[in-house]
Coordinates of C-alpha atoms and ligand atoms in Angstrom, one line a residue:
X1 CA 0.0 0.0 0.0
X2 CA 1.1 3.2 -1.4
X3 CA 2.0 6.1 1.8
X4 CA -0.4 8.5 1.7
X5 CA 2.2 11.2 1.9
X6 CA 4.0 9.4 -1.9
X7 CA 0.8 10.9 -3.7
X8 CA 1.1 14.9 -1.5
X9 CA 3.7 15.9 -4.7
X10 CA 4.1 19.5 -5.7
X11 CA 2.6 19.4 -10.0
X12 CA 4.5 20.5 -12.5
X13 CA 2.7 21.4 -16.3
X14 CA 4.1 22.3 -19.8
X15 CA 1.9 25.3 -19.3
X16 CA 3.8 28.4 -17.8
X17 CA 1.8 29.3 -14.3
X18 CA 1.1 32.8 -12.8
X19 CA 2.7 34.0 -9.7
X20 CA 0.3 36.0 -7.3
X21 CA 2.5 38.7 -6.6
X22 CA 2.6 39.5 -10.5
X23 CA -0.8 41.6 -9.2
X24 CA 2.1 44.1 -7.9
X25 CA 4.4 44.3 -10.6
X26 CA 4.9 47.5 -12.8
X27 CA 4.3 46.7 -16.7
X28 CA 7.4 46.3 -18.4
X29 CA 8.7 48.4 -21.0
X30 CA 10.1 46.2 -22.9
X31 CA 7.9 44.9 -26.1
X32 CA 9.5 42.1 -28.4
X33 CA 8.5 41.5 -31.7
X34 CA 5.8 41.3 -33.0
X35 CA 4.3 43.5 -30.3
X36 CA 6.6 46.5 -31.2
X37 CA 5.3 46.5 -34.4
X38 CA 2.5 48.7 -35.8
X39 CA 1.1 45.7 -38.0
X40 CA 0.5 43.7 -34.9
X41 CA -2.9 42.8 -33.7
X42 CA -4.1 40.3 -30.8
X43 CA -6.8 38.2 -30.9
X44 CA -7.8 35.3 -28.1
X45 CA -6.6 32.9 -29.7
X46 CA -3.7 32.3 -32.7
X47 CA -6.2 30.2 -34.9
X48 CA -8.4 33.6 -35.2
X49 CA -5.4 35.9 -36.2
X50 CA -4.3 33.1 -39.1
X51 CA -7.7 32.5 -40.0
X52 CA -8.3 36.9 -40.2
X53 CA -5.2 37.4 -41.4
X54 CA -5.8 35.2 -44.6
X55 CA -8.9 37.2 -45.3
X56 CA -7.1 40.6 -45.0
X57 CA -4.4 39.1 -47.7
X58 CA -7.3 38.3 -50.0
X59 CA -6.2 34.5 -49.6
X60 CA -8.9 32.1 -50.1
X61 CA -11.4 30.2 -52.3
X62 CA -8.9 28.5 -54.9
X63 CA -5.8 29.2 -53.5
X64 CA -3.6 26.5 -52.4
X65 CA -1.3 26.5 -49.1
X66 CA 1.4 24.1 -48.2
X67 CA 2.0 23.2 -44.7
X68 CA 3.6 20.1 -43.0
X69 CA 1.7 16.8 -41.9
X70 CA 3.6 17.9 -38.2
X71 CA 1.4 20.3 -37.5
X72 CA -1.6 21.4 -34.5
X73 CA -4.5 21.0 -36.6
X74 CA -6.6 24.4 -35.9
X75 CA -4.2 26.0 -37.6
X76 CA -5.1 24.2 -40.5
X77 CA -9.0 24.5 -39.5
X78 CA -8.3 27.9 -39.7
X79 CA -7.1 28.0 -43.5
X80 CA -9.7 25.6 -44.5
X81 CA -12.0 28.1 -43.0
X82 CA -10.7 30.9 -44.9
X83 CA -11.6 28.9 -47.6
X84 CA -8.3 27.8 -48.5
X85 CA -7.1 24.4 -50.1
X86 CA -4.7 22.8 -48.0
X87 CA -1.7 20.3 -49.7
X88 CA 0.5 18.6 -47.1
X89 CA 4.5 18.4 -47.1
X90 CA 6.7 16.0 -45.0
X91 CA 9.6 17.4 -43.0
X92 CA 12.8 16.5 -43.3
X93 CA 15.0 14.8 -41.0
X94 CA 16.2 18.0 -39.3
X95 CA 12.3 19.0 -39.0
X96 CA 12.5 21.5 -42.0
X97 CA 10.6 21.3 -45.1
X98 CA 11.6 18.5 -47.4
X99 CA 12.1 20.4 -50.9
X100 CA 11.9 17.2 -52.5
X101 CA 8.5 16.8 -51.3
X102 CA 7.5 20.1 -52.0
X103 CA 8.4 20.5 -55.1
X104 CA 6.0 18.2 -57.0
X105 CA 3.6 20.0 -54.6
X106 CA 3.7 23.2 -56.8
X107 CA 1.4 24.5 -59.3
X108 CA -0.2 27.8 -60.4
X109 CA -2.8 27.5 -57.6
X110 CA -0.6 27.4 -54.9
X111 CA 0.0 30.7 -53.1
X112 CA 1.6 30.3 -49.8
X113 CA 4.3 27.7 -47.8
X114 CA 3.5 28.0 -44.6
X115 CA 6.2 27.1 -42.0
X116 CA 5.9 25.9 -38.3
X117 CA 9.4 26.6 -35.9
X118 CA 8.6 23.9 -34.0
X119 CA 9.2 23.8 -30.0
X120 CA 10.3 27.0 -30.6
X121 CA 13.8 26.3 -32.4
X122 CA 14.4 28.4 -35.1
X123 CA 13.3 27.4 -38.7
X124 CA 16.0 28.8 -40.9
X125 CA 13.1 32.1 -42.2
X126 CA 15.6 33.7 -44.7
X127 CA 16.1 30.7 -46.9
X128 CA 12.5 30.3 -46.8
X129 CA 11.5 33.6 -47.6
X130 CA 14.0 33.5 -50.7
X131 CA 12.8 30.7 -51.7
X132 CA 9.3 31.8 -51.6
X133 CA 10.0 35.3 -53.7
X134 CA 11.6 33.1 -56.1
X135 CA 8.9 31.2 -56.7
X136 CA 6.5 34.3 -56.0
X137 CA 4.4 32.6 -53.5
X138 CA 3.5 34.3 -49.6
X139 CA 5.6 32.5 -46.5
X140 CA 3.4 32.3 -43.7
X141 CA 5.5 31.5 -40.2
X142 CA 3.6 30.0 -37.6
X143 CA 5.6 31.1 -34.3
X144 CA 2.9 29.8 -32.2
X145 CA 5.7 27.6 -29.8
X146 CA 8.0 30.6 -30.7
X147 CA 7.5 33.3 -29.1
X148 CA 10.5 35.2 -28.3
X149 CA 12.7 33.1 -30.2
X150 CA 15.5 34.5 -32.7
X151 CA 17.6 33.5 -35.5
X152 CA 20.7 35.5 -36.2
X153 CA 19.6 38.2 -33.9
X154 CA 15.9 38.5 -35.9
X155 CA 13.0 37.6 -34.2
X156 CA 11.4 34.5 -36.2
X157 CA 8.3 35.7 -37.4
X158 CA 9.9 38.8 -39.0
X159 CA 10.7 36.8 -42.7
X160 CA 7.3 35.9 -43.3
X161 CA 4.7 37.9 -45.2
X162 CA 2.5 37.2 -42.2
X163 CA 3.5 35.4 -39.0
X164 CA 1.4 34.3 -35.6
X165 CA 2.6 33.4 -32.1
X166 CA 0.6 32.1 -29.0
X167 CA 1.2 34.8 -26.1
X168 CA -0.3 32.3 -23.4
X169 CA 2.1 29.3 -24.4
X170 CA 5.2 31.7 -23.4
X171 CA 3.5 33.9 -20.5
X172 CA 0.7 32.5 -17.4
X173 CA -2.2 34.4 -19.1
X174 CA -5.4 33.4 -19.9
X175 CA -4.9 34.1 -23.9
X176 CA -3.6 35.4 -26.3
X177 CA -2.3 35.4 -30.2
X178 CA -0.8 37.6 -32.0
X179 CA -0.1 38.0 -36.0
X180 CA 1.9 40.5 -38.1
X181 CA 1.6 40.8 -41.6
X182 CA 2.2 42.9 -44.6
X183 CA -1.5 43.5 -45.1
X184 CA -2.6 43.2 -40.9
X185 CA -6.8 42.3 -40.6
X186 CA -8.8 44.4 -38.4
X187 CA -8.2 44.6 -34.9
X188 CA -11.4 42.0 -33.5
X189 CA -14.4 43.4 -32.7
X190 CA -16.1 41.7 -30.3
X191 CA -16.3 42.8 -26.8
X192 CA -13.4 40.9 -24.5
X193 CA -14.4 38.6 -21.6
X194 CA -12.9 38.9 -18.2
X195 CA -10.6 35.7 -18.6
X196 CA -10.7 35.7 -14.1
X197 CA -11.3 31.9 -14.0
X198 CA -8.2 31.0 -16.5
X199 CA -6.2 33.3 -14.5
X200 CA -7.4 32.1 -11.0
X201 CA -6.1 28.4 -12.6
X202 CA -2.5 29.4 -13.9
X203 CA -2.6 30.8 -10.6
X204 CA -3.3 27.5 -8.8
X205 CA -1.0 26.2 -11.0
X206 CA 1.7 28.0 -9.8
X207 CA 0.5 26.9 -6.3
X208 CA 0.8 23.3 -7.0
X209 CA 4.4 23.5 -8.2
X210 CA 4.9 24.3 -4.8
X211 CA 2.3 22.6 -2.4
X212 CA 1.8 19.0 -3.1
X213 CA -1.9 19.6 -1.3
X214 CA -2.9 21.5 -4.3
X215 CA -1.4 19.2 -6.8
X216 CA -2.8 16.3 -5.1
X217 CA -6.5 17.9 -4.9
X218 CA -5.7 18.7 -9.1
X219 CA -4.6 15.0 -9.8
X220 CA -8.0 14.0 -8.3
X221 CA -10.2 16.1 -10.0
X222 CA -8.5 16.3 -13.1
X223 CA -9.6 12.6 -14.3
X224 CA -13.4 13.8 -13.8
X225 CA -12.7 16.9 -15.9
X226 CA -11.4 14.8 -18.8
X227 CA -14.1 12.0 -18.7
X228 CA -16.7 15.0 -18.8
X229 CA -14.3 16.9 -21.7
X230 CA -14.2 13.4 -23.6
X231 CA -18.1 12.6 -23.5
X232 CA -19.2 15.8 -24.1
X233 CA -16.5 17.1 -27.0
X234 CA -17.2 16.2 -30.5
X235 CA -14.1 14.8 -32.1
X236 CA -11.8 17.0 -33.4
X237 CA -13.4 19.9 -31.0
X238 CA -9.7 21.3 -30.1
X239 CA -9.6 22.6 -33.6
X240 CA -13.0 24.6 -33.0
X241 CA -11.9 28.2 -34.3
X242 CA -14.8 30.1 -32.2
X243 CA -15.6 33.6 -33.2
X244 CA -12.7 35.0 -35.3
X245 CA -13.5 38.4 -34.2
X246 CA -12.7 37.9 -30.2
X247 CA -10.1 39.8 -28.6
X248 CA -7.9 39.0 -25.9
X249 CA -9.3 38.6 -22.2
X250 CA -9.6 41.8 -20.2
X251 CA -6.6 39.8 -17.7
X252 CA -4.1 38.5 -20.7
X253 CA -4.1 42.4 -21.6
X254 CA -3.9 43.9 -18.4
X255 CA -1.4 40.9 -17.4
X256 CA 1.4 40.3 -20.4
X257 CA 3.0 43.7 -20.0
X258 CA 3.4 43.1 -16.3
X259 CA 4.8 39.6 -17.3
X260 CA 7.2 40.4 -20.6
X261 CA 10.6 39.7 -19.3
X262 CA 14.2 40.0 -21.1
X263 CA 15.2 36.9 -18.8
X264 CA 12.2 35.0 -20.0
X265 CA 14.0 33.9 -23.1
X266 CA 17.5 32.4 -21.2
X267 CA 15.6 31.0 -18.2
X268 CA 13.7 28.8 -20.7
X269 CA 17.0 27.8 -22.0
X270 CA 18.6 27.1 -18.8
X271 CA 15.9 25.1 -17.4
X272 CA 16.2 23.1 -21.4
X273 CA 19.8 22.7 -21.0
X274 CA 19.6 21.4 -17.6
X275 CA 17.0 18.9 -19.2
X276 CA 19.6 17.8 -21.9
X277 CA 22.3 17.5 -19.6
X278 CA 20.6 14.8 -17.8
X279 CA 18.4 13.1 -20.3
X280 CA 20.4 13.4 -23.3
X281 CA 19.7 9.9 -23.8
X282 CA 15.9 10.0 -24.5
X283 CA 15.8 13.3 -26.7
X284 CA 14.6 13.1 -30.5
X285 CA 17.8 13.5 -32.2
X286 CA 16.5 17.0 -34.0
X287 CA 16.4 18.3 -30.1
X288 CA 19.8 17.2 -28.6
X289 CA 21.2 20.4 -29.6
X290 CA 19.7 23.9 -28.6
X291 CA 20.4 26.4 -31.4
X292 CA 21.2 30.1 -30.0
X293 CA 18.2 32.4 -29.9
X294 CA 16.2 29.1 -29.3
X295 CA 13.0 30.0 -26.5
X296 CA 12.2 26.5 -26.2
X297 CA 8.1 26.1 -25.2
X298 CA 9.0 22.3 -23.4
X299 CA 11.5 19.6 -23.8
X300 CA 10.7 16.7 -25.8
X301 CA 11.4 13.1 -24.7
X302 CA 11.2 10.0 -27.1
X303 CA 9.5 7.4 -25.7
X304 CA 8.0 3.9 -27.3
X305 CA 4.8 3.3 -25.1
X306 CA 4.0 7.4 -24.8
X307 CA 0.7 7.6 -23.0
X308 CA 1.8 4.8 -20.1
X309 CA 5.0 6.7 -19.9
X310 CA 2.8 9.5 -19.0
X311 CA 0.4 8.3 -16.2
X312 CA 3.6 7.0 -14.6
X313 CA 4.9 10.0 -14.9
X314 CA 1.8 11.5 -13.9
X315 CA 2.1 9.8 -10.9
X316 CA 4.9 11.7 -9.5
X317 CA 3.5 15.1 -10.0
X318 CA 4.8 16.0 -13.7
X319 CA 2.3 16.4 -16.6
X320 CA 4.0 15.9 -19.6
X321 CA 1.9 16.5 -22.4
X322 CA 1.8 14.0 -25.9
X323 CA 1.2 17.1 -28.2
X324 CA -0.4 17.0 -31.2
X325 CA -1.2 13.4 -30.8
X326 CA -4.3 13.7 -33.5
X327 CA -3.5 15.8 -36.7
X328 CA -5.9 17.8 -38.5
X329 CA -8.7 15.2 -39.9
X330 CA -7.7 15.8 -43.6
X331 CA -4.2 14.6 -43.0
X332 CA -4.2 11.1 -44.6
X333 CA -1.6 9.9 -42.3
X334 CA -0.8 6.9 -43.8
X335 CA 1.1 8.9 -46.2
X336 CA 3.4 10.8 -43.5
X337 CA 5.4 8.2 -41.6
X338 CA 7.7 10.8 -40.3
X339 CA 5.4 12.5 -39.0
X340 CA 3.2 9.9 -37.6
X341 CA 6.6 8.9 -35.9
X342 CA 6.9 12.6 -33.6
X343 CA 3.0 12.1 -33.1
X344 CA 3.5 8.7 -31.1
X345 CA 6.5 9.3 -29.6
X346 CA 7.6 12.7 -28.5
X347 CA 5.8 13.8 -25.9
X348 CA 6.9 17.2 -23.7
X349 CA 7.9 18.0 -20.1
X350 CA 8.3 21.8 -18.5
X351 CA 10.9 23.9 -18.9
X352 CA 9.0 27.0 -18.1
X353 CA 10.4 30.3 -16.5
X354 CA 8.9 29.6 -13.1
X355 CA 10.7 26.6 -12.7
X356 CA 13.6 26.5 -10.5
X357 CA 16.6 24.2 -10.8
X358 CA 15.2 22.1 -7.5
X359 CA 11.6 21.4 -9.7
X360 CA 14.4 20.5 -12.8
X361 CA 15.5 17.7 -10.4
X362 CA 12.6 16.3 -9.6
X363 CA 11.4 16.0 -13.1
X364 CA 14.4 14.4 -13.8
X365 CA 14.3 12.0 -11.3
X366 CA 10.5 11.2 -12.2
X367 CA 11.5 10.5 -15.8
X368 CA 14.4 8.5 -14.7
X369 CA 12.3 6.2 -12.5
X370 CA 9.8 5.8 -15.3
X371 CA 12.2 4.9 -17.5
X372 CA 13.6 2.1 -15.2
X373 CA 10.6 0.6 -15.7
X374 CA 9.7 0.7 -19.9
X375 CA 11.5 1.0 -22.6
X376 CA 12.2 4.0 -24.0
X377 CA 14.0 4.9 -27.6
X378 CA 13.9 2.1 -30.0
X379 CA 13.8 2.9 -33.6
X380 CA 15.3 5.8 -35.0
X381 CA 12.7 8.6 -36.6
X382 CA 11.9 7.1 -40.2
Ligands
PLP401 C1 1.7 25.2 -34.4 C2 0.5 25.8 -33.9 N1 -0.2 26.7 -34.6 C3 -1.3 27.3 -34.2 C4 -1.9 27.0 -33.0 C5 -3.2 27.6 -32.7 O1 -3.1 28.3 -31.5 P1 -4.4 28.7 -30.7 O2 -4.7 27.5 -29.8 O3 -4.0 29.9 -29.9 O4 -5.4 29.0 -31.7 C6 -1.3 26.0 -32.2 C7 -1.9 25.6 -30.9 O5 -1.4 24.9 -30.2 C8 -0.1 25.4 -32.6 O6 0.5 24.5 -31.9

């Protein structure tokens, strides 16, 4: 029988929490790109600001974008919304686009390539913005895991013809995206909600990475919350785009200028390299190296058996997270083995700015002692 006092662990999540005391902070003058530029506008969420940014670039019926079979999916519902036909690419071994299957891909209805920086490492954006001129179509960077990340000193996002990052993936606020783009939409309309219950959570979140009582009183509730999510979502439901027109929440805009940080960006990376140092062993080769200007949104791990790796993980307070387990519904998958490969396998622990190097060590000893137990990396990527 399991001590009562082996389940009281602090929780730690992929998703960046909110310290109370931020309440008392002075905004911060500092504003990366995109939000020091005038062609910036927020919306709640980053699938909005693609989906209105489209519009504004006249992109839609009979237009064709490329984008990779690794991908969210409501990023995609968002083009296919715009009314845009969607042809899929496989990435290369080094998680770029693979020109050679691109290539066959083109034709005179294809407008745009659109690029993901995956994790937030930097995709190489002048290449692909070269090679999009050349071939006179729009490059579309999707920073959404890249917020705060650079490339040679320039922001990533600042190549494309339009570009979108996820504010709330980076920072503890309740939403958030942001786009820029050569032709920016409209700022959204609608009037913005108070966002008070997503803060109060990233701000129990923050309590549970340091009281195991709240963790504990999470890990027990949680499991009702997804059997309710799962029987009440329709499938595919995480794609939903909502009202295109809604704006941030009254707390993500009150909150982000109180939470922008120049530290934000090398904490990340400290907490990553810390990571690497220890479980070098178990990282998809494509991650084993952090490139400079990298601000990585989690630390992947390669595992065989994914989702039992994760309840056991689970089990000693860290919440990894198997992202982007199910691909957009029009991905025939079949057809993207690499792909299907990062799906089923990678799956993400923290490395957000809150953490300490004390809550590093404890998520490495969880995934250690998981990983005494089941196999881990067997095959390399395909
Ligand atoms: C690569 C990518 N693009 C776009 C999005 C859409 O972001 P949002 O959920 O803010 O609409 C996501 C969401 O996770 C994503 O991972």
């Amino acid at each position: 029988m399991k001590k009562f006092s082996s389940v009281i662990v602090p929780r730690f999540a992929i998703w960046p929490t909110l310290p109370p005391s931020i309440h008392l902070k002075e905004g911060s003058a500092w504003l990366p790109f995109p939000l020091n530029q005038e062609s910036c506008r927020i919306f709640s969420r980053a699938r909005q600001a693609i989906w209105s940014a489209c519009k504004a670039l006249e992109l839609g019926s009979g237009d064709t974008v490329l984008v990779p079979a690794y991908h969210h999916g409501s990023e995609v519902e968002a083009l296919v919304l715009a009314g845009l036909t969607v042809k899929y690419y496989e990435i290369n071994d080094a998680l770029e686009p693979d020109e050679v299957t691109l290539l066959p891909l083109l034709d005179e209805t294809v407008k745009a390539l659109y690029l993901i920086h995956y994790l937030g490492f930097p995709q190489d954006g002048a290449f692909w913005r070269k090679w999009c001129d050349d071939r006179n179509l729009l490059l579309i960077e999707d920073a959404a895991q890249a917020f705060l990340t650079t490339k040679d000193d320039t922001p990533v996002g600042a190549f494309g013809h339009m570009a979108v990052f996820c504010l709330y993936k980076t920072y503890g606020i309740p939403d958030g995206g942001a786009v820029v783009s050569i032709k920016p939409p409209q700022p959204p309309q609608l009037r913005a909600e108070s966002g008070y219950w997503r803060m109060v959570k990233r701000h129990l979140n923050w309590i549970a990475t340091r009281r195991g009582e709240v963790g504990f009183f999470h890990s027990l509730v949680k499991p009702a919350i997804s059997w309710w999510k799962r029987t009440n979502d329709r499938p595919h439901a995480e794609f939903d785009m909502g009202n295109p027109d809604t704006p941030p929440s009254v707390m993500s805009s009150k909150l982000l200028p109180k939470l922008l940080c120049q530290d934000t960006a090398r904490k990340r990376r400290r907490n990553y390299e810390f990571l690497l140092e220890h479980l070098s062993d178990m990282v998809p080769r494509q991650f084993a190296y952090l490139p400079e200007g990298a601000c990585p949104f989690a630390f992947p791990l390669e595992v065989q058996d994914a989702q039992q790796f994760l309840s056991r993980l689970r089990r000693r307070g860290i919440l990894g997270l198997l992202f982007w387990i199910n691909p957009h519904p029009s991905l025939p998958v079949e057809d993207f083995p690499r792909s299907r490969f990062l799906r089923e396998r990678v799956l993400a622990l923290p490395v957000h700015q809150e953490l300490t190097e004390r809550d590093m060590l404890r998520i490495v000893r969880a995934v250690r002692e998981c990983s005494a137990s089941l196999p881990t990396q067997f095959a390399a990527v395909v």
